[in-house]
Amino acid sequence: MKPLARITILATGGTIAGVAPSSTQPGYTSGKIDINNMLQAVPNLAKLAQVKGEQFSNVGSQDMSFEIMIGLARRINELLAADETDGVVVTHGTDTMEETAFFLNLTIKSAKPVVMTGAMRPFTALSADGPLNLYNSVAVAADPNSWERGVMVVMNDRIHGAHSLTKTNTTAVETFLSPINGLMGTVIYGAIQYYRSPFRKHTNISEFSLEGVTCLPRVDIMYACADMPPDLIDCSVANGAKGIIIAGDGNGNMNEATLQKAAQMASLGIFIVRSSRVSTGTVGRNMEVDDDANQFIASDELNPAKARILLMVALLSKRSFQQVQNLYYSY
Ligand code: ASP
């Protein structure tokens, strides 16, 4: 019989490790339970893989920092480069799951599976969703068909790609959707069905590297709204932002005053990316806004949070505005 895959679980915190005063109380604190206790709540894990747990951090993902993310990417790269690990699972809070997933998708240098998971109900809740999510994640990480698929997120029986998933509901178990590109697959009590591979570059075919990197350039997000004050952009640039993501209304729009301010900043070398506050759909170049004349970048399929991650990583090297635009079509 073939030996079982060797899977390391890196725990970072979140609701999956959260504790409430009782099993029916909605209020709770994220990041309280450690990985060993989490593993004990998952039956039959040892039948899926040889599992090792490692406590990496224990925070609610609202407190996920780039320092933790960079350290996490380094640790995963180290584990996957060694012969003893066949795949990695990361437990994480759901609030910023899509940001960490996309960051890892850009910076992991391996074709081996990297699967993230979390929970919407705390560890102590009635019908907690964490144990089954963890079981399914280990099954996905241990499957030889999961290689070369980039970073995936397994929640609620669904397998999402890091590029496409987004959190859509504040409390429901069915919170993650992949609205533009659709699901990568499904996993039901460990039985996996894949529908597609990633359309964009990722992990072992990504050009980005964290070698020598200790921090990332500042990029801010501006949420567009009716009669938006343009001086928010001044404030952001004065505080060191090298790029600004406009979470635009509709197809990446902003009012005339903000557009003028953004164009002025772009002419000074600040990277302006138009994304959208709308939860699904792409932002295309030169629709209602003249991106060519203003030297703006269109985020294509990336929502503001992920557009920000891509720009931060892109600005680690010197790149022209056109080169950065091309990255939004490639990742
Ligand atoms: N606030 C929590 C977190 O992101 C929510 C969750 O995990 O579902 O850590």
CSV table of C-alpha atoms and ligand atoms in Angstrom, one decimal:
chain,number,residue,atom,x,y,z
A,1,MET,CA,0.0,0.0,0.0
A,2,LYS,CA,1.3,3.5,-0.8
A,3,PRO,CA,2.2,5.5,2.3
A,4,LEU,CA,-0.2,8.3,3.3
A,5,ALA,CA,0.8,11.8,2.3
A,6,ARG,CA,2.6,13.9,4.9
A,7,ILE,CA,0.7,17.0,5.6
A,8,THR,CA,1.7,19.9,8.0
A,9,ILE,CA,-1.1,22.0,9.4
A,10,LEU,CA,-0.1,25.6,10.2
A,11,ALA,CA,-2.6,27.2,12.6
A,12,THR,CA,-2.8,31.0,12.6
A,13,GLY,CA,-6.0,31.6,14.6
A,14,GLY,CA,-9.5,32.7,13.5
A,15,THR,CA,-13.0,31.6,14.4
A,16,ILE,CA,-12.0,28.0,13.8
A,17,ALA,CA,-10.0,28.4,17.0
A,18,GLY,CA,-12.6,30.6,18.6
A,19,VAL,CA,-14.2,30.1,22.0
A,20,ALA,CA,-17.7,31.3,23.2
A,21,PRO,CA,-18.9,31.2,26.8
A,22,SER,CA,-21.6,28.6,25.7
A,23,SER,CA,-22.3,26.5,22.7
A,24,THR,CA,-25.4,28.6,21.7
A,25,GLN,CA,-24.0,32.1,22.3
A,26,PRO,CA,-23.3,34.2,19.1
A,27,GLY,CA,-20.5,36.3,20.7
A,28,TYR,CA,-17.0,34.7,20.9
A,29,THR,CA,-13.3,35.4,20.8
A,30,SER,CA,-11.2,34.2,17.8
A,31,GLY,CA,-7.8,32.5,18.1
A,32,LYS,CA,-8.1,30.8,21.5
A,33,ILE,CA,-7.8,27.0,20.9
A,34,ASP,CA,-4.5,25.5,19.9
A,35,ILE,CA,-3.8,23.2,17.0
A,36,ASN,CA,-3.5,20.1,19.1
A,37,ASN,CA,-7.0,20.6,20.5
A,38,MET,CA,-8.4,21.4,17.1
A,39,LEU,CA,-6.9,18.1,15.7
A,40,GLN,CA,-8.5,16.1,18.4
A,41,ALA,CA,-11.9,17.3,17.3
A,42,VAL,CA,-11.5,15.8,13.8
A,43,PRO,CA,-12.2,12.0,13.6
A,44,ASN,CA,-10.4,9.8,11.2
A,45,LEU,CA,-7.8,12.3,10.1
A,46,ALA,CA,-5.1,9.7,10.5
A,47,LYS,CA,-6.8,7.6,7.7
A,48,LEU,CA,-6.4,10.5,5.3
A,49,ALA,CA,-2.8,11.5,5.9
A,50,GLN,CA,0.2,11.6,8.3
A,51,VAL,CA,-0.7,14.9,9.9
A,52,LYS,CA,1.6,17.2,11.9
A,53,GLY,CA,0.3,20.4,13.6
A,54,GLU,CA,2.2,23.6,14.1
A,55,GLN,CA,1.0,26.7,15.9
A,56,PHE,CA,2.2,29.6,13.8
A,57,SER,CA,0.2,32.4,15.4
A,58,ASN,CA,-3.2,32.7,17.1
A,59,VAL,CA,-5.0,35.9,16.0
A,60,GLY,CA,-8.4,36.8,14.6
A,61,SER,CA,-7.7,37.5,11.0
A,62,GLN,CA,-8.8,41.1,11.4
A,63,ASP,CA,-5.3,41.3,13.1
A,64,MET,CA,-3.5,39.5,10.3
A,65,SER,CA,-0.4,41.6,9.5
A,66,PHE,CA,2.0,41.5,6.6
A,67,GLU,CA,4.7,40.6,9.1
A,68,ILE,CA,2.8,37.4,9.9
A,69,MET,CA,1.9,36.8,6.2
A,70,ILE,CA,5.6,37.1,5.1
A,71,GLY,CA,6.7,34.8,7.9
A,72,LEU,CA,3.9,32.3,6.9
A,73,ALA,CA,5.0,32.3,3.3
A,74,ARG,CA,8.6,31.7,4.3
A,75,ARG,CA,7.6,28.8,6.6
A,76,ILE,CA,5.5,27.2,3.9
A,77,ASN,CA,8.3,27.6,1.3
A,78,GLU,CA,10.7,26.0,3.7
A,79,LEU,CA,8.4,23.0,4.5
A,80,LEU,CA,7.5,22.4,0.9
A,81,ALA,CA,11.1,22.6,-0.3
A,82,ALA,CA,12.0,19.8,2.1
A,83,ASP,CA,11.4,16.2,1.2
A,84,GLU,CA,9.3,15.3,4.3
A,85,THR,CA,6.2,17.4,3.4
A,86,ASP,CA,3.8,16.6,0.6
A,87,GLY,CA,1.3,19.5,1.3
A,88,VAL,CA,0.4,22.2,3.7
A,89,VAL,CA,-3.0,23.2,5.3
A,90,VAL,CA,-3.3,26.7,6.9
A,91,THR,CA,-6.1,27.4,9.4
A,92,HIS,CA,-7.0,31.1,9.3
A,93,GLY,CA,-9.8,33.5,10.1
A,94,THR,CA,-12.3,34.1,7.4
A,95,ASP,CA,-12.3,37.9,7.5
A,96,THR,CA,-9.0,38.4,5.6
A,97,MET,CA,-8.7,34.8,4.3
A,98,GLU,CA,-8.9,36.0,0.7
A,99,GLU,CA,-6.0,38.4,1.2
A,100,THR,CA,-3.6,35.9,2.8
A,101,ALA,CA,-4.7,33.2,0.2
A,102,PHE,CA,-3.9,35.6,-2.7
A,103,PHE,CA,-0.6,36.7,-1.1
A,104,LEU,CA,0.5,33.1,-0.7
A,105,ASN,CA,-0.7,32.4,-4.2
A,106,LEU,CA,1.8,35.0,-5.4
A,107,THR,CA,4.7,34.1,-3.2
A,108,ILE,CA,4.8,30.3,-2.6
A,109,LYS,CA,7.4,28.6,-4.8
A,110,SER,CA,6.1,25.1,-5.0
A,111,ALA,CA,3.7,23.0,-7.0
A,112,LYS,CA,2.7,21.0,-3.9
A,113,PRO,CA,-0.8,21.6,-2.5
A,114,VAL,CA,-1.4,24.6,-0.2
A,115,VAL,CA,-4.9,24.6,1.2
A,116,MET,CA,-6.4,27.2,3.6
A,117,THR,CA,-9.5,26.7,5.8
A,118,GLY,CA,-11.4,28.3,8.6
A,119,ALA,CA,-14.8,28.4,10.1
A,120,MET,CA,-17.8,30.7,10.5
A,121,ARG,CA,-18.8,29.1,13.9
A,122,PRO,CA,-16.4,29.0,16.8
A,123,PHE,CA,-14.8,25.7,17.9
A,124,THR,CA,-17.2,25.6,20.9
A,125,ALA,CA,-20.4,26.2,18.9
A,126,LEU,CA,-23.3,23.9,18.4
A,127,SER,CA,-22.7,22.5,14.9
A,128,ALA,CA,-19.3,24.0,14.6
A,129,ASP,CA,-18.2,23.9,10.9
A,130,GLY,CA,-14.4,23.9,11.6
A,131,PRO,CA,-13.8,20.1,12.2
A,132,LEU,CA,-15.3,19.1,8.8
A,133,ASN,CA,-13.6,22.0,7.0
A,134,LEU,CA,-10.3,20.8,8.5
A,135,TYR,CA,-11.0,17.2,7.5
A,136,ASN,CA,-11.8,18.2,3.9
A,137,SER,CA,-8.8,20.4,3.7
A,138,VAL,CA,-6.4,17.6,4.7
A,139,ALA,CA,-8.1,15.4,2.1
A,140,VAL,CA,-7.5,18.0,-0.6
A,141,ALA,CA,-3.9,18.6,0.5
A,142,ALA,CA,-3.2,14.9,0.5
A,143,ASP,CA,-4.7,14.3,-3.0
A,144,PRO,CA,-2.1,14.0,-5.9
A,145,ASN,CA,-4.6,15.8,-8.1
A,146,SER,CA,-4.2,18.9,-6.0
A,147,TRP,CA,-0.7,19.7,-7.3
A,148,GLU,CA,-0.2,22.7,-9.6
A,149,ARG,CA,-3.5,24.4,-8.7
A,150,GLY,CA,-2.1,27.3,-6.7
A,151,VAL,CA,-3.4,28.1,-3.2
A,152,MET,CA,-6.9,26.8,-2.6
A,153,VAL,CA,-9.5,27.6,0.1
A,154,VAL,CA,-11.7,24.8,1.3
A,155,MET,CA,-14.8,25.8,3.2
A,156,ASN,CA,-18.3,24.3,3.4
A,157,ASP,CA,-17.6,21.5,0.9
A,158,ARG,CA,-16.3,23.9,-1.8
A,159,ILE,CA,-12.8,24.2,-3.2
A,160,HIS,CA,-12.1,27.8,-4.2
A,161,GLY,CA,-9.0,29.2,-6.0
A,162,ALA,CA,-7.2,32.1,-4.2
A,163,HIS,CA,-7.7,34.3,-7.3
A,164,SER,CA,-11.4,34.0,-7.4
A,165,LEU,CA,-12.9,33.5,-3.9
A,166,THR,CA,-14.5,36.3,-1.8
A,167,LYS,CA,-16.3,36.4,1.5
A,168,THR,CA,-19.9,37.4,0.9
A,169,ASN,CA,-21.8,37.0,4.1
A,170,THR,CA,-20.9,38.3,7.6
A,171,THR,CA,-22.2,35.3,9.5
A,172,ALA,CA,-23.5,32.4,7.2
A,173,VAL,CA,-21.6,29.2,6.9
A,174,GLU,CA,-22.1,29.5,3.1
A,175,THR,CA,-20.0,32.7,3.0
A,176,PHE,CA,-17.3,32.1,0.4
A,177,LEU,CA,-18.2,32.3,-3.3
A,178,SER,CA,-16.1,32.4,-6.5
A,179,PRO,CA,-18.5,34.7,-8.4
A,180,ILE,CA,-16.5,35.5,-11.6
A,181,ASN,CA,-14.7,32.3,-12.4
A,182,GLY,CA,-16.6,29.7,-10.5
A,183,LEU,CA,-15.5,26.9,-8.2
A,184,MET,CA,-12.3,24.9,-8.6
A,185,GLY,CA,-14.2,21.9,-7.2
A,186,THR,CA,-16.1,20.3,-4.4
A,187,VAL,CA,-15.1,18.0,-1.5
A,188,ILE,CA,-17.8,16.0,0.4
A,189,TYR,CA,-16.5,14.1,3.5
A,190,GLY,CA,-13.1,13.9,1.8
A,191,ALA,CA,-14.4,12.8,-1.7
A,192,ILE,CA,-13.0,15.3,-4.2
A,193,GLN,CA,-14.2,16.4,-7.5
A,194,TYR,CA,-12.3,19.0,-9.5
A,195,TYR,CA,-14.0,21.1,-12.2
A,196,ARG,CA,-11.1,23.2,-13.5
A,197,SER,CA,-7.5,24.4,-13.0
A,198,PRO,CA,-6.5,28.1,-12.3
A,199,PHE,CA,-6.7,30.4,-15.3
A,200,ARG,CA,-4.0,32.7,-14.0
A,201,LYS,CA,-0.4,32.4,-12.9
A,202,HIS,CA,0.3,31.3,-9.3
A,203,THR,CA,2.8,29.8,-6.9
A,204,ASN,CA,5.5,27.8,-8.8
A,205,ILE,CA,4.9,29.9,-12.0
A,206,SER,CA,4.7,33.3,-10.2
A,207,GLU,CA,7.5,35.8,-10.9
A,208,PHE,CA,7.4,37.3,-7.4
A,209,SER,CA,9.8,36.4,-4.6
A,210,LEU,CA,10.1,37.4,-0.9
A,211,GLU,CA,13.9,36.9,-0.9
A,212,GLY,CA,15.3,39.7,1.4
A,213,VAL,CA,11.8,41.2,1.9
A,214,THR,CA,10.9,42.3,5.4
A,215,CYS,CA,8.1,44.7,4.7
A,216,LEU,CA,5.9,45.8,1.7
A,217,PRO,CA,5.3,49.2,0.2
A,218,ARG,CA,2.2,51.0,1.5
A,219,VAL,CA,-0.9,50.8,-0.7
A,220,ASP,CA,-4.2,52.2,0.5
A,221,ILE,CA,-7.8,51.6,-0.5
A,222,MET,CA,-10.3,54.4,-1.1
A,223,TYR,CA,-14.0,53.5,-1.0
A,224,ALA,CA,-15.7,55.6,-3.6
A,225,CYS,CA,-19.1,57.0,-2.7
A,226,ALA,CA,-21.4,59.9,-3.7
A,227,ASP,CA,-19.7,63.3,-3.4
A,228,MET,CA,-16.4,61.6,-2.3
A,229,PRO,CA,-13.9,64.1,-0.9
A,230,PRO,CA,-10.7,63.9,-3.0
A,231,ASP,CA,-8.4,65.0,-0.2
A,232,LEU,CA,-8.4,61.5,1.2
A,233,ILE,CA,-5.9,60.8,-1.6
A,234,ASP,CA,-3.7,63.7,-0.4
A,235,CYS,CA,-3.7,62.3,3.1
A,236,SER,CA,-2.8,58.8,1.9
A,237,VAL,CA,0.1,60.0,-0.2
A,238,ALA,CA,1.3,62.3,2.5
A,239,ASN,CA,1.5,59.3,4.8
A,240,GLY,CA,3.7,57.3,2.4
A,241,ALA,CA,1.3,55.4,0.0
A,242,LYS,CA,3.0,54.4,-3.2
A,243,GLY,CA,-0.2,53.2,-4.7
A,244,ILE,CA,-3.9,53.7,-4.3
A,245,ILE,CA,-6.7,51.3,-5.0
A,246,ILE,CA,-10.0,53.0,-5.8
A,247,ALA,CA,-12.8,50.7,-4.7
A,248,GLY,CA,-14.8,52.5,-7.4
A,249,ASP,CA,-18.6,52.7,-7.8
A,250,GLY,CA,-19.8,50.5,-10.6
A,251,ASN,CA,-17.2,49.7,-13.2
A,252,GLY,CA,-14.4,51.4,-11.1
A,253,ASN,CA,-15.8,54.9,-11.3
A,254,MET,CA,-15.2,57.9,-9.0
A,255,ASN,CA,-16.5,61.5,-9.0
A,256,GLU,CA,-14.8,64.1,-11.1
A,257,ALA,CA,-12.9,65.7,-8.2
A,258,THR,CA,-11.4,62.4,-7.1
A,259,LEU,CA,-10.6,61.5,-10.7
A,260,GLN,CA,-8.7,64.8,-11.1
A,261,LYS,CA,-6.8,64.2,-7.9
A,262,ALA,CA,-6.0,60.6,-8.8
A,263,ALA,CA,-4.7,61.8,-12.3
A,264,GLN,CA,-2.5,64.4,-10.6
A,265,MET,CA,-1.0,61.7,-8.3
A,266,ALA,CA,-0.5,59.3,-11.2
A,267,SER,CA,1.5,62.0,-13.1
A,268,LEU,CA,3.7,62.1,-10.0
A,269,GLY,CA,4.4,58.4,-10.1
A,270,ILE,CA,1.7,57.1,-7.7
A,271,PHE,CA,0.1,53.9,-9.0
A,272,ILE,CA,-3.7,54.3,-9.3
A,273,VAL,CA,-5.6,51.1,-9.7
A,274,ARG,CA,-9.4,51.2,-10.4
A,275,SER,CA,-11.2,48.3,-8.8
A,276,SER,CA,-14.9,48.2,-7.7
A,277,ARG,CA,-16.9,48.2,-4.5
A,278,VAL,CA,-19.5,46.1,-6.4
A,279,SER,CA,-19.2,42.5,-5.3
A,280,THR,CA,-18.9,40.9,-8.7
A,281,GLY,CA,-17.8,41.7,-12.3
A,282,THR,CA,-14.6,42.9,-13.9
A,283,VAL,CA,-13.2,46.4,-14.2
A,284,GLY,CA,-12.1,47.0,-17.7
A,285,ARG,CA,-9.8,49.7,-19.2
A,286,ASN,CA,-11.1,52.9,-20.8
A,287,MET,CA,-14.8,52.2,-20.1
A,288,GLU,CA,-16.2,55.5,-18.6
A,289,VAL,CA,-12.7,56.6,-17.5
A,290,ASP,CA,-9.8,57.4,-19.9
A,291,ASP,CA,-7.2,55.1,-18.3
A,292,ASP,CA,-4.7,55.7,-21.2
A,293,ALA,CA,-4.8,59.5,-20.8
A,294,ASN,CA,-4.7,59.4,-16.9
A,295,GLN,CA,-2.2,56.5,-16.6
A,296,PHE,CA,-4.6,54.5,-14.5
A,297,ILE,CA,-4.6,50.7,-14.1
A,298,ALA,CA,-7.7,48.6,-14.3
A,299,SER,CA,-7.9,45.8,-11.8
A,300,ASP,CA,-9.7,43.4,-14.2
A,301,GLU,CA,-11.0,40.5,-12.0
A,302,LEU,CA,-9.4,41.5,-8.6
A,303,ASN,CA,-11.5,43.1,-5.9
A,304,PRO,CA,-10.0,46.0,-3.9
A,305,ALA,CA,-8.5,43.8,-1.2
A,306,LYS,CA,-6.7,41.5,-3.7
A,307,ALA,CA,-5.8,44.4,-6.1
A,308,ARG,CA,-4.0,45.9,-3.1
A,309,ILE,CA,-2.0,42.7,-2.4
A,310,LEU,CA,-0.9,42.5,-6.0
A,311,LEU,CA,0.2,46.1,-6.2
A,312,MET,CA,2.1,45.8,-2.9
A,313,VAL,CA,4.0,42.8,-4.1
A,314,ALA,CA,4.5,44.3,-7.6
A,315,LEU,CA,6.0,47.4,-6.2
A,316,LEU,CA,8.8,45.5,-4.5
A,317,SER,CA,10.5,45.9,-7.9
A,318,LYS,CA,10.7,48.9,-10.2
A,319,ARG,CA,7.9,48.5,-12.8
A,320,SER,CA,6.3,50.8,-15.4
A,321,PHE,CA,2.6,51.5,-15.3
A,322,GLN,CA,2.1,49.3,-18.4
A,323,GLN,CA,4.0,46.4,-16.8
A,324,VAL,CA,1.8,46.7,-13.7
A,325,GLN,CA,-1.3,46.8,-15.8
A,326,ASN,CA,-0.2,43.5,-17.4
A,327,LEU,CA,0.2,41.9,-14.0
A,328,TYR,CA,-3.5,42.4,-13.5
A,329,TYR,CA,-4.2,40.4,-16.6
A,330,SER,CA,-1.8,37.6,-15.5
A,331,TYR,CA,-2.4,37.0,-11.8
B,1,ASP,N1,-13.1,37.6,12.8
B,1,ASP,C1,-12.9,36.2,12.5
B,1,ASP,C2,-11.5,36.1,11.9
B,1,ASP,O1,-11.4,36.4,10.7
B,1,ASP,C3,-13.9,35.6,11.6
B,1,ASP,C4,-13.7,34.2,11.2
B,1,ASP,O2,-12.7,33.6,11.3
B,1,ASP,O3,-14.7,33.6,10.7
B,1,ASP,O4,-10.6,35.7,12.5
